[in-house]
Amino acid sequence: MENIRNIEEVIRTYTSAWNETERGAIREKISRCWAPEGTYTDSITDTIIGYDAITDFIISSYEHMGPRSFHLLAAPEVHHQCGRFNWLAVRQQGYPIQGMDYFEFDSENRIIHIKGFILPNQL
C-alpha cells in the first residue's frame, strides 16, 4: 500500500509539471519524478528521452493548447511496475481535453516510460 501512495505522489508531481510555465519549475518537477533516461510518446510526437526533452515538450505544448491546467481524474491504477491514469486538461478557450496515460516505473518509483492517449475527437 505504501508503494501505491508513493506512485500516486510521483504522478501528481508529473501532472503538476504540466501546469508550470517556467522552464526551471518544470525541469525541477520532472527531475523529481522521472528516471534520467525516461521516455514519453504520444500520438503527436516521436519518443522524447530525458529531463530536458520532456521539459521542452511541456513548454512547446502551450503553442498547441494555449493556457490550460491539467487535473488527475482519479488516483492512478498500479500493478507490476506499471499503471495508468486519466487526466483532464481545462483550457481557457475551447473544450476541455480528456486523456489517459500508461506509465512504467523503476524500483525507485521514477517514471521510465509514458505513453499518452487523448480520447478520440478532442483536438
Coordinates of C-alpha atoms in Angstrom, one line a residue:
M1 CA 0.0 0.0 0.0
E2 CA 2.9 2.4 0.8
N3 CA 4.3 2.0 -2.7
I4 CA 1.0 2.8 -4.3
R5 CA 0.9 6.1 -2.3
N6 CA 4.4 6.8 -3.4
I7 CA 3.4 6.2 -7.1
E8 CA 0.4 8.5 -6.7
E9 CA 2.7 11.3 -5.4
V10 CA 5.0 10.7 -8.4
I11 CA 2.1 11.0 -10.8
R12 CA 0.8 14.1 -9.0
T13 CA 4.3 15.7 -9.3
Y14 CA 4.4 14.8 -13.0
T15 CA 0.9 16.2 -13.7
S16 CA 1.7 19.4 -11.8
A17 CA 4.8 19.9 -14.0
W18 CA 2.4 20.3 -17.0
N19 CA 0.8 23.2 -15.1
E20 CA 4.0 25.2 -14.7
T21 CA 5.0 27.8 -17.2
E22 CA 8.6 28.5 -16.3
R23 CA 11.3 26.1 -17.6
G24 CA 13.1 25.9 -14.3
A25 CA 10.0 24.9 -12.4
I26 CA 9.0 22.3 -15.0
R27 CA 12.6 20.8 -15.0
E28 CA 12.7 20.7 -11.2
K29 CA 9.5 18.7 -11.0
I30 CA 10.5 16.4 -13.9
S31 CA 13.8 15.6 -12.2
R32 CA 12.0 14.6 -9.0
C33 CA 9.7 12.1 -10.7
W34 CA 11.4 10.8 -13.9
A35 CA 14.3 8.5 -14.4
P36 CA 17.2 10.3 -16.3
E37 CA 16.5 8.3 -19.5
G38 CA 12.7 8.3 -19.1
T39 CA 10.7 8.3 -22.3
Y40 CA 7.5 10.0 -23.4
T41 CA 5.4 9.1 -26.5
D42 CA 2.0 10.2 -27.7
S43 CA 0.1 10.5 -31.0
I44 CA 1.6 13.8 -32.0
T45 CA 5.3 13.3 -31.2
D46 CA 8.0 10.8 -31.6
T47 CA 9.6 9.3 -28.5
I48 CA 11.2 12.0 -26.2
I49 CA 14.0 11.0 -24.0
G50 CA 15.3 12.6 -20.8
Y51 CA 14.6 15.6 -18.5
D52 CA 15.4 18.4 -20.9
A53 CA 13.4 16.9 -23.8
I54 CA 10.3 16.4 -21.8
T55 CA 10.7 19.8 -20.3
D56 CA 11.0 21.3 -23.8
F57 CA 7.9 19.3 -24.9
I58 CA 5.8 20.6 -22.0
I59 CA 6.8 24.2 -22.8
S60 CA 6.0 23.7 -26.5
S61 CA 2.6 22.3 -25.6
Y62 CA 1.4 25.8 -24.8
E63 CA 1.7 26.6 -28.5
H64 CA -0.8 23.8 -29.3
M65 CA -3.2 24.1 -26.4
G66 CA -2.7 27.6 -25.1
P67 CA -3.1 28.3 -21.3
R68 CA -4.5 25.3 -19.5
S69 CA -4.5 23.3 -16.3
F70 CA -4.1 19.5 -16.0
H71 CA -6.0 17.6 -13.4
L72 CA -6.0 13.9 -12.4
L73 CA -9.5 12.5 -12.7
A74 CA -8.8 9.7 -10.2
A75 CA -5.9 8.0 -8.4
P76 CA -3.6 6.1 -10.8
E77 CA -4.2 2.3 -11.2
V78 CA -1.0 0.5 -10.5
H79 CA 0.4 -3.1 -10.7
H80 CA 3.7 -4.8 -11.5
Q81 CA 5.8 -1.6 -12.0
C82 CA 3.2 -0.1 -14.4
G83 CA -0.1 1.8 -14.3
R84 CA -2.4 4.2 -15.9
F85 CA -4.1 7.5 -15.0
N86 CA -6.9 9.6 -16.5
W87 CA -6.4 13.3 -16.8
L88 CA -8.3 16.4 -18.0
A89 CA -6.8 19.5 -19.5
V90 CA -9.0 22.5 -18.9
R91 CA -8.3 25.2 -21.5
Q92 CA -9.3 28.9 -21.4
Q93 CA -10.5 28.7 -25.0
G94 CA -12.1 25.6 -26.4
Y95 CA -13.4 22.4 -24.9
P96 CA -11.5 20.5 -22.2
I97 CA -9.4 17.6 -23.4
Q98 CA -9.5 14.3 -21.7
G99 CA -6.9 11.6 -22.0
M100 CA -5.3 8.6 -20.4
D101 CA -1.5 7.9 -19.9
Y102 CA 0.0 4.5 -19.4
F103 CA 3.3 4.5 -17.4
E104 CA 6.0 2.3 -16.2
F105 CA 8.3 3.0 -13.2
D106 CA 11.5 1.7 -11.9
S107 CA 12.4 0.3 -8.4
E108 CA 13.0 3.8 -7.2
N109 CA 9.4 4.8 -8.2
R110 CA 10.7 7.1 -11.1
I111 CA 8.9 7.2 -14.4
I112 CA 10.7 5.3 -17.1
H113 CA 8.0 5.4 -19.8
I114 CA 4.8 7.3 -20.5
K115 CA 2.6 6.5 -23.5
G116 CA -0.1 9.3 -23.7
F117 CA -3.5 8.9 -25.3
I118 CA -6.1 11.6 -26.0
L119 CA -9.7 10.4 -26.2
P120 CA -11.0 10.5 -29.8
N121 CA -12.4 13.6 -31.4
Q122 CA -11.0 16.0 -28.8
L123 CA -8.4 18.0 -30.7

